[in-house]
């Protein structure tokens, strides 16, 4: 049975209940559960997604057909067990209409079955776990962010084409770190390159990357390719700068390494880094200009790649709610409305893959350069309309 057919059959089965429940529900608040890290190594990222989600509601509308959109926030702390417990609370006690989050792939993997079995519409606003686009896919998820594969797989061939032949890998020791390095390795080796070493420091609590960088220095690779984000990225890039190996070993990786959210805290180590990302602040379209202007007016700085995912998630939910005229008693029909949303957003045309619900988007390759004393990204290359395979996605 295809996914679309399975959603429709649930929709037909629940349609009878919908007609009974609709009048009473019309004026009820529409509850969004924001399940994000507000503390821990990814705490800054969760805060940014929440800020931009709230901004999205202000811009696109915080009320649909008399239903006020209200937020219930829960802190995953970036921990799978906490994320799962808070997800159950939001679904069963708070009875949210939709969930938005999380940041960590490990947390997403932990909550997946609970969300699927309870048939709760879910908009993934960051976590890139590949299984959700493949064998662990579910009709109850869409992803406005990326899959881990989507960001790094194209970089294997790209780095080879730049002349690199021997590369060292480093990432935190959890699902996203291993998936991203695995995809980079597959792409780079298929192109003809060789991975000459890999390091996986703990995600939480690594303060000093010098012992790992000493091994990289000794191996003399053509380049170092990494994935670090949030607090871990700040710490890693500072260590890399202090270790002073950038002139011999270029630092490259998944783009969250130097987000506009924290690049100012990273110092000279951020200069010359090459990264791949699903968003850069300089995308030249009207929706991106509107996003930045609105973010700056409220927060006195521009938005970030984490922010744009929160902002777009809010718009997806508002537009889907409008499409069902505010009536979400038929959950499957509401989920189908979410999957059908498409608009011109800050990243260009936003649309979801009809099979696995993952966003289809351009991947930007950037290089940080220093101009008038300020380090920031310049786009080098654009890999267009990157889709991820739905291998094993049959639900
Ligand atoms: C992840 O765990 O999927 C993730 C976390 C931070 C940035 C990018 C991906």
Coordinates of C-alpha atoms and ligand atoms in Angstrom, one line a residue:
X1 CA 0.0 0.0 0.0
X2 CA 1.4 3.4 -0.9
X3 CA 1.8 6.1 1.8
X4 CA -0.7 8.4 0.1
X5 CA -3.3 5.6 0.0
X6 CA -2.6 4.8 3.7
X7 CA -3.1 8.4 4.7
X8 CA -6.3 8.6 2.7
X9 CA -7.7 5.4 4.2
X10 CA -7.1 6.8 7.7
X11 CA -8.8 10.0 6.6
X12 CA -11.9 8.1 5.4
X13 CA -12.0 6.1 8.6
X14 CA -11.9 9.2 10.8
X15 CA -14.2 11.4 8.6
X16 CA -17.3 10.2 10.4
X17 CA -15.9 11.2 13.8
X18 CA -14.9 14.5 12.3
X19 CA -18.4 15.6 11.5
X20 CA -19.5 15.0 15.1
X21 CA -16.5 16.7 16.7
X22 CA -16.2 19.7 14.4
X23 CA -18.6 22.3 15.8
X24 CA -17.3 22.0 19.4
X25 CA -13.7 22.3 18.3
X26 CA -14.0 25.3 16.0
X27 CA -13.1 27.8 18.7
X28 CA -10.7 25.7 20.7
X29 CA -7.0 26.8 20.8
X30 CA -4.8 25.0 18.3
X31 CA -1.9 23.6 20.3
X32 CA 1.6 23.4 19.0
X33 CA 4.1 21.4 21.1
X34 CA 7.6 22.8 20.7
X35 CA 9.8 19.9 21.6
X36 CA 13.3 21.4 21.5
X37 CA 16.5 21.6 23.5
X38 CA 16.5 24.8 25.6
X39 CA 19.5 23.7 27.6
X40 CA 22.6 21.6 27.0
X41 CA 25.0 21.6 24.0
X42 CA 22.2 22.3 21.5
X43 CA 20.3 24.7 23.8
X44 CA 21.1 27.8 21.7
X45 CA 19.8 26.1 18.5
X46 CA 16.5 25.2 20.2
X47 CA 16.1 28.8 21.4
X48 CA 16.7 30.1 17.9
X49 CA 14.2 27.7 16.3
X50 CA 11.5 28.7 18.9
X51 CA 12.2 32.5 18.4
X52 CA 11.8 32.2 14.6
X53 CA 8.7 30.0 15.0
X54 CA 7.1 32.6 17.1
X55 CA 8.1 35.3 14.5
X56 CA 6.6 33.1 11.8
X57 CA 3.2 33.1 13.6
X58 CA 3.4 36.9 13.9
X59 CA 4.1 37.2 10.2
X60 CA 1.8 34.5 8.8
X61 CA -1.0 34.6 11.3
X62 CA -1.5 33.3 14.9
X63 CA -5.2 32.5 14.5
X64 CA -7.1 30.6 11.8
X65 CA -10.9 30.5 11.7
X66 CA -11.2 31.6 15.3
X67 CA -8.6 29.1 16.6
X68 CA -5.7 30.8 18.3
X69 CA -2.4 29.1 17.8
X70 CA -0.8 28.5 21.3
X71 CA 2.6 27.1 22.1
X72 CA 3.5 24.5 24.8
X73 CA 7.3 24.3 25.1
X74 CA 9.2 21.4 26.5
X75 CA 13.0 21.1 26.9
X76 CA 14.5 17.8 25.5
X77 CA 17.9 18.9 27.0
X78 CA 19.2 17.2 23.8
X79 CA 18.8 13.8 25.5
X80 CA 16.9 10.9 23.9
X81 CA 15.2 9.7 27.1
X82 CA 14.1 13.2 28.2
X83 CA 12.9 14.0 24.7
X84 CA 10.8 10.8 24.7
X85 CA 9.3 11.5 28.1
X86 CA 8.4 15.1 27.1
X87 CA 6.9 13.9 23.8
X88 CA 4.6 11.5 25.6
X89 CA 3.5 14.3 28.0
X90 CA 2.8 16.7 25.1
X91 CA 0.8 14.0 23.2
X92 CA -1.1 12.4 26.1
X93 CA -1.5 15.1 28.7
X94 CA -1.3 18.4 26.8
X95 CA -3.1 16.8 23.8
X96 CA -1.2 19.0 21.3
X97 CA -2.5 19.1 17.7
X98 CA 1.0 19.1 16.2
X99 CA 4.6 18.7 17.3
X100 CA 7.6 20.7 16.1
X101 CA 11.2 19.9 16.8
X102 CA 13.7 18.3 17.8
X103 CA 17.3 19.3 17.1
X104 CA 19.1 16.1 17.7
X105 CA 18.9 13.0 15.5
X106 CA 19.3 10.8 18.6
X107 CA 16.2 12.5 20.2
X108 CA 14.2 12.1 16.9
X109 CA 15.0 8.4 16.7
X110 CA 13.8 7.9 20.3
X111 CA 10.4 9.6 19.8
X112 CA 9.7 8.3 16.3
X113 CA 7.5 5.2 17.3
X114 CA 5.5 7.2 19.9
X115 CA 4.7 9.8 17.3
X116 CA 3.9 7.3 14.6
X117 CA 1.7 5.1 16.8
X118 CA -0.3 8.0 18.3
X119 CA -0.8 9.4 14.8
X120 CA 0.4 12.9 15.8
X121 CA 1.3 15.3 13.0
X122 CA 5.0 16.2 13.3
X123 CA 7.0 18.9 11.6
X124 CA 10.8 18.2 12.0
X125 CA 12.5 21.6 12.3
X126 CA 16.0 20.4 12.5
X127 CA 17.1 16.8 13.4
X128 CA 18.5 15.1 10.2
X129 CA 18.2 11.4 11.1
X130 CA 18.3 9.6 7.8
X131 CA 16.0 6.7 8.9
X132 CA 13.0 9.1 9.0
X133 CA 13.4 9.5 5.2
X134 CA 14.0 5.8 4.7
X135 CA 13.1 2.6 6.6
X136 CA 11.7 4.5 9.6
X137 CA 9.6 6.9 7.6
X138 CA 6.0 7.6 8.7
X139 CA 3.1 9.5 7.1
X140 CA 2.9 11.6 10.3
X141 CA 6.2 13.4 9.7
X142 CA 7.4 16.1 7.3
X143 CA 10.8 17.7 7.5
X144 CA 11.4 21.4 6.9
X145 CA 15.1 21.1 7.7
X146 CA 17.3 18.5 6.0
X147 CA 18.3 14.8 6.2
X148 CA 21.9 14.3 7.3
X149 CA 22.7 12.6 3.9
X150 CA 21.3 15.6 2.0
X151 CA 23.9 18.0 3.5
X152 CA 27.1 16.0 3.2
X153 CA 26.7 13.4 0.5
X154 CA 27.2 15.8 -2.4
X155 CA 30.4 17.1 -0.6
X156 CA 32.3 13.8 -1.2
X157 CA 32.5 14.3 -5.0
X158 CA 32.9 18.1 -4.5
X159 CA 35.9 17.7 -2.3
X160 CA 37.5 15.2 -4.7
X161 CA 36.9 17.6 -7.6
X162 CA 38.8 20.3 -5.6
X163 CA 41.8 18.1 -5.6
X164 CA 41.6 16.5 -2.1
X165 CA 42.7 12.8 -2.0
X166 CA 43.3 11.9 1.7
X167 CA 40.8 13.2 4.3
X168 CA 40.4 12.8 8.0
X169 CA 36.9 12.8 9.6
X170 CA 35.7 14.1 13.0
X171 CA 32.2 14.3 14.5
X172 CA 30.4 13.8 17.9
X173 CA 29.7 10.2 18.9
X174 CA 26.0 9.9 18.2
X175 CA 23.6 9.2 15.4
X176 CA 24.0 12.4 13.4
X177 CA 27.8 12.3 13.7
X178 CA 28.1 8.7 12.4
X179 CA 25.5 9.2 9.7
X180 CA 27.1 12.4 8.3
X181 CA 30.6 11.0 8.3
X182 CA 29.3 7.7 6.7
X183 CA 27.7 9.6 3.9
X184 CA 30.7 11.8 3.3
X185 CA 32.9 8.8 3.2
X186 CA 30.7 6.9 0.7
X187 CA 30.6 9.9 -1.6
X188 CA 34.4 10.6 -1.3
X189 CA 35.4 7.0 -1.7
X190 CA 33.1 6.5 -4.7
X191 CA 34.9 9.5 -6.3
X192 CA 38.3 7.8 -5.7
X193 CA 39.4 9.5 -2.4
X194 CA 40.6 7.8 0.8
X195 CA 39.6 8.4 4.4
X196 CA 42.8 8.1 6.5
X197 CA 41.4 8.5 10.0
X198 CA 38.2 9.1 12.0
X199 CA 37.6 10.5 15.5
X200 CA 34.3 10.6 17.4
X201 CA 34.6 12.6 20.7
X202 CA 31.6 12.6 23.1
X203 CA 28.8 15.0 22.1
X204 CA 28.2 16.4 25.6
X205 CA 31.0 17.7 27.7
X206 CA 34.0 17.6 25.4
X207 CA 35.8 20.8 26.3
X208 CA 39.2 20.2 24.7
X209 CA 39.6 18.9 21.2
X210 CA 43.4 19.2 21.3
X211 CA 44.1 15.5 21.8
X212 CA 42.0 14.7 18.7
X213 CA 43.6 17.5 16.6
X214 CA 47.0 16.2 17.5
X215 CA 46.1 12.9 15.8
X216 CA 44.9 14.8 12.8
X217 CA 48.1 16.8 12.6
X218 CA 50.2 13.6 12.8
X219 CA 48.3 11.9 10.0
X220 CA 48.9 14.9 7.6
X221 CA 45.6 14.7 5.6
X222 CA 44.9 17.0 2.6
X223 CA 41.9 18.3 4.6
X224 CA 39.8 17.7 7.7
X225 CA 36.0 17.2 7.2
X226 CA 33.8 17.5 10.3
X227 CA 30.3 17.8 11.7
X228 CA 29.9 20.0 14.8
X229 CA 27.0 22.3 15.7
X230 CA 25.9 24.6 18.6
X231 CA 28.1 24.6 21.7
X232 CA 30.3 21.8 20.3
X233 CA 31.0 23.8 17.2
X234 CA 32.0 26.9 19.1
X235 CA 34.4 24.9 21.2
X236 CA 35.8 22.9 18.3
X237 CA 36.5 25.9 16.1
X238 CA 38.2 27.7 19.0
X239 CA 40.4 24.6 19.6
X240 CA 41.2 24.4 15.9
X241 CA 42.2 28.1 15.9
X242 CA 44.4 27.6 19.0
X243 CA 46.0 24.5 17.5
X244 CA 47.1 26.6 14.5
X245 CA 47.0 23.8 11.9
X246 CA 44.6 25.6 9.5
X247 CA 47.5 26.8 7.2
X248 CA 48.5 23.1 6.5
X249 CA 45.2 21.3 6.9
X250 CA 42.1 23.1 5.6
X251 CA 39.0 22.7 7.8
X252 CA 35.9 21.7 5.9
X253 CA 32.5 20.2 7.0
X254 CA 28.8 20.4 7.4
X255 CA 27.9 24.1 7.4
X256 CA 26.6 24.4 11.1
X257 CA 30.3 24.5 12.0
X258 CA 30.1 28.3 11.7
X259 CA 26.5 29.4 11.9
X260 CA 25.8 33.2 11.9
X261 CA 24.3 32.4 15.3
X262 CA 27.7 31.9 16.8
X263 CA 30.5 32.7 14.3
X264 CA 31.4 35.9 16.3
X265 CA 32.3 33.7 19.3
X266 CA 34.6 31.4 17.3
X267 CA 37.5 33.8 16.6
X268 CA 40.2 33.4 13.9
X269 CA 39.7 29.6 13.6
X270 CA 36.4 30.3 11.6
X271 CA 38.3 32.0 8.8
X272 CA 38.7 30.0 5.5
X273 CA 36.4 27.2 6.6
X274 CA 34.5 25.6 3.8
X275 CA 31.1 24.2 4.6
X276 CA 27.9 22.8 3.0
X277 CA 24.5 24.1 4.2
X278 CA 20.8 24.2 3.3
X279 CA 20.7 28.0 3.8
X280 CA 22.9 31.0 3.6
X281 CA 21.8 34.4 4.8
X282 CA 22.6 36.0 1.4
X283 CA 20.0 34.1 -0.7
X284 CA 18.6 36.9 -2.9
X285 CA 14.8 36.6 -2.9
X286 CA 11.9 38.7 -1.5
X287 CA 11.0 36.1 1.2
X288 CA 14.5 35.9 2.5
X289 CA 14.7 39.7 2.7
X290 CA 11.4 39.8 4.5
X291 CA 12.6 37.1 7.0
X292 CA 15.7 39.0 7.8
X293 CA 14.0 42.4 8.1
X294 CA 11.3 40.9 10.5
X295 CA 14.0 39.0 12.5
X296 CA 16.2 42.1 12.8
X297 CA 13.2 44.3 13.8
X298 CA 12.5 41.9 16.7
X299 CA 15.9 40.7 17.7
X300 CA 18.3 43.3 16.5
X301 CA 20.3 40.8 14.3
X302 CA 19.7 38.7 11.2
X303 CA 18.3 35.2 11.2
X304 CA 20.2 31.9 10.8
X305 CA 19.8 28.5 9.2
X306 CA 18.2 27.2 12.4
X307 CA 15.9 30.2 12.5
X308 CA 14.7 29.8 8.9
X309 CA 13.7 26.2 9.7
X310 CA 11.5 27.4 12.6
X311 CA 10.1 30.3 10.6
X312 CA 9.2 28.0 7.6
X313 CA 7.7 25.4 10.0
X314 CA 5.3 28.0 11.4
X315 CA 4.2 28.9 7.9
X316 CA 3.7 25.3 6.9
X317 CA 1.4 24.8 9.9
X318 CA -0.5 28.1 9.4
X319 CA -1.1 27.3 5.7
X320 CA -2.1 23.7 6.4
X321 CA -4.5 24.9 9.1
X322 CA -6.0 27.4 6.6
X323 CA -6.4 24.6 4.1
X324 CA -8.6 22.6 6.5
X325 CA -10.4 25.8 7.6
X326 CA -9.1 25.4 11.1
X327 CA -10.7 21.9 11.6
X328 CA -8.1 19.4 12.7
X329 CA -10.5 16.7 14.0
X330 CA -9.6 14.7 11.0
X331 CA -5.9 14.3 11.8
X332 CA -5.1 12.4 8.6
X333 CA -6.7 15.2 6.5
X334 CA -4.7 17.8 8.4
X335 CA -1.5 15.8 7.9
X336 CA -2.2 15.5 4.2
X337 CA -2.7 19.3 4.1
X338 CA 0.7 19.7 5.8
X339 CA 2.3 17.5 3.2
X340 CA 0.7 19.4 0.4
X341 CA 2.0 22.9 1.5
X342 CA 4.3 24.6 -0.9
X343 CA 5.4 28.2 -1.0
X344 CA 8.2 30.6 -2.0
X345 CA 10.2 30.9 1.2
X346 CA 13.6 32.3 2.2
X347 CA 15.2 29.1 0.7
X348 CA 13.3 29.4 -2.6
X349 CA 10.4 27.0 -3.4
X350 CA 9.6 24.9 -0.3
X351 CA 8.0 21.6 -1.1
X352 CA 8.1 18.1 0.4
X353 CA 9.0 14.8 -1.3
X354 CA 5.6 13.0 -1.6
X355 CA 7.1 9.7 -0.5
X356 CA 9.2 10.5 2.5
X357 CA 8.1 14.0 3.4
X358 CA 11.6 15.4 3.3
X359 CA 12.1 18.9 2.0
X360 CA 13.7 19.2 -1.5
X361 CA 16.3 22.0 -1.5
X362 CA 19.5 23.5 -2.9
X363 CA 22.7 22.8 -1.0
X364 CA 25.1 25.8 -0.7
X365 CA 28.9 25.4 -0.6
X366 CA 30.4 28.4 1.2
X367 CA 33.9 29.6 2.2
X368 CA 34.4 32.0 5.2
X369 CA 36.4 35.0 4.3
X370 CA 37.5 38.0 6.3
X371 CA 36.5 41.4 5.0
X372 CA 37.1 44.6 6.9
X373 CA 37.8 42.6 10.0
X374 CA 34.6 40.5 9.9
X375 CA 34.6 36.8 9.1
X376 CA 31.6 35.6 7.1
X377 CA 30.5 33.1 4.4
X378 CA 30.7 33.6 0.6
X379 CA 28.9 31.2 -1.6
X380 CA 31.3 29.1 -3.8
X381 CA 28.9 26.7 -5.4
X382 CA 25.2 25.7 -5.4
X383 CA 24.1 22.0 -5.8
X384 CA 20.5 22.3 -7.0
X385 CA 17.3 20.5 -5.9
X386 CA 18.9 17.9 -3.7
X387 CA 16.4 15.1 -2.9
X388 CA 17.1 12.1 -0.7
X389 CA 16.3 8.5 -1.6
X390 CA 13.2 7.0 0.1
X391 CA 15.0 3.6 0.4
X392 CA 13.0 1.3 2.5
X393 CA 10.2 3.8 3.1
X394 CA 7.0 1.7 2.6
X395 CA 4.7 2.9 5.4
Ligands
LIG1 C1 21.2 16.4 14.3 O1 21.5 15.8 15.4 O2 20.5 15.8 13.5 C2 21.8 17.7 14.1 C3 22.1 18.6 15.2 C4 22.5 19.8 15.0 C5 22.7 20.3 13.7 C6 22.5 19.5 12.6 C7 22.0 18.2 12.8

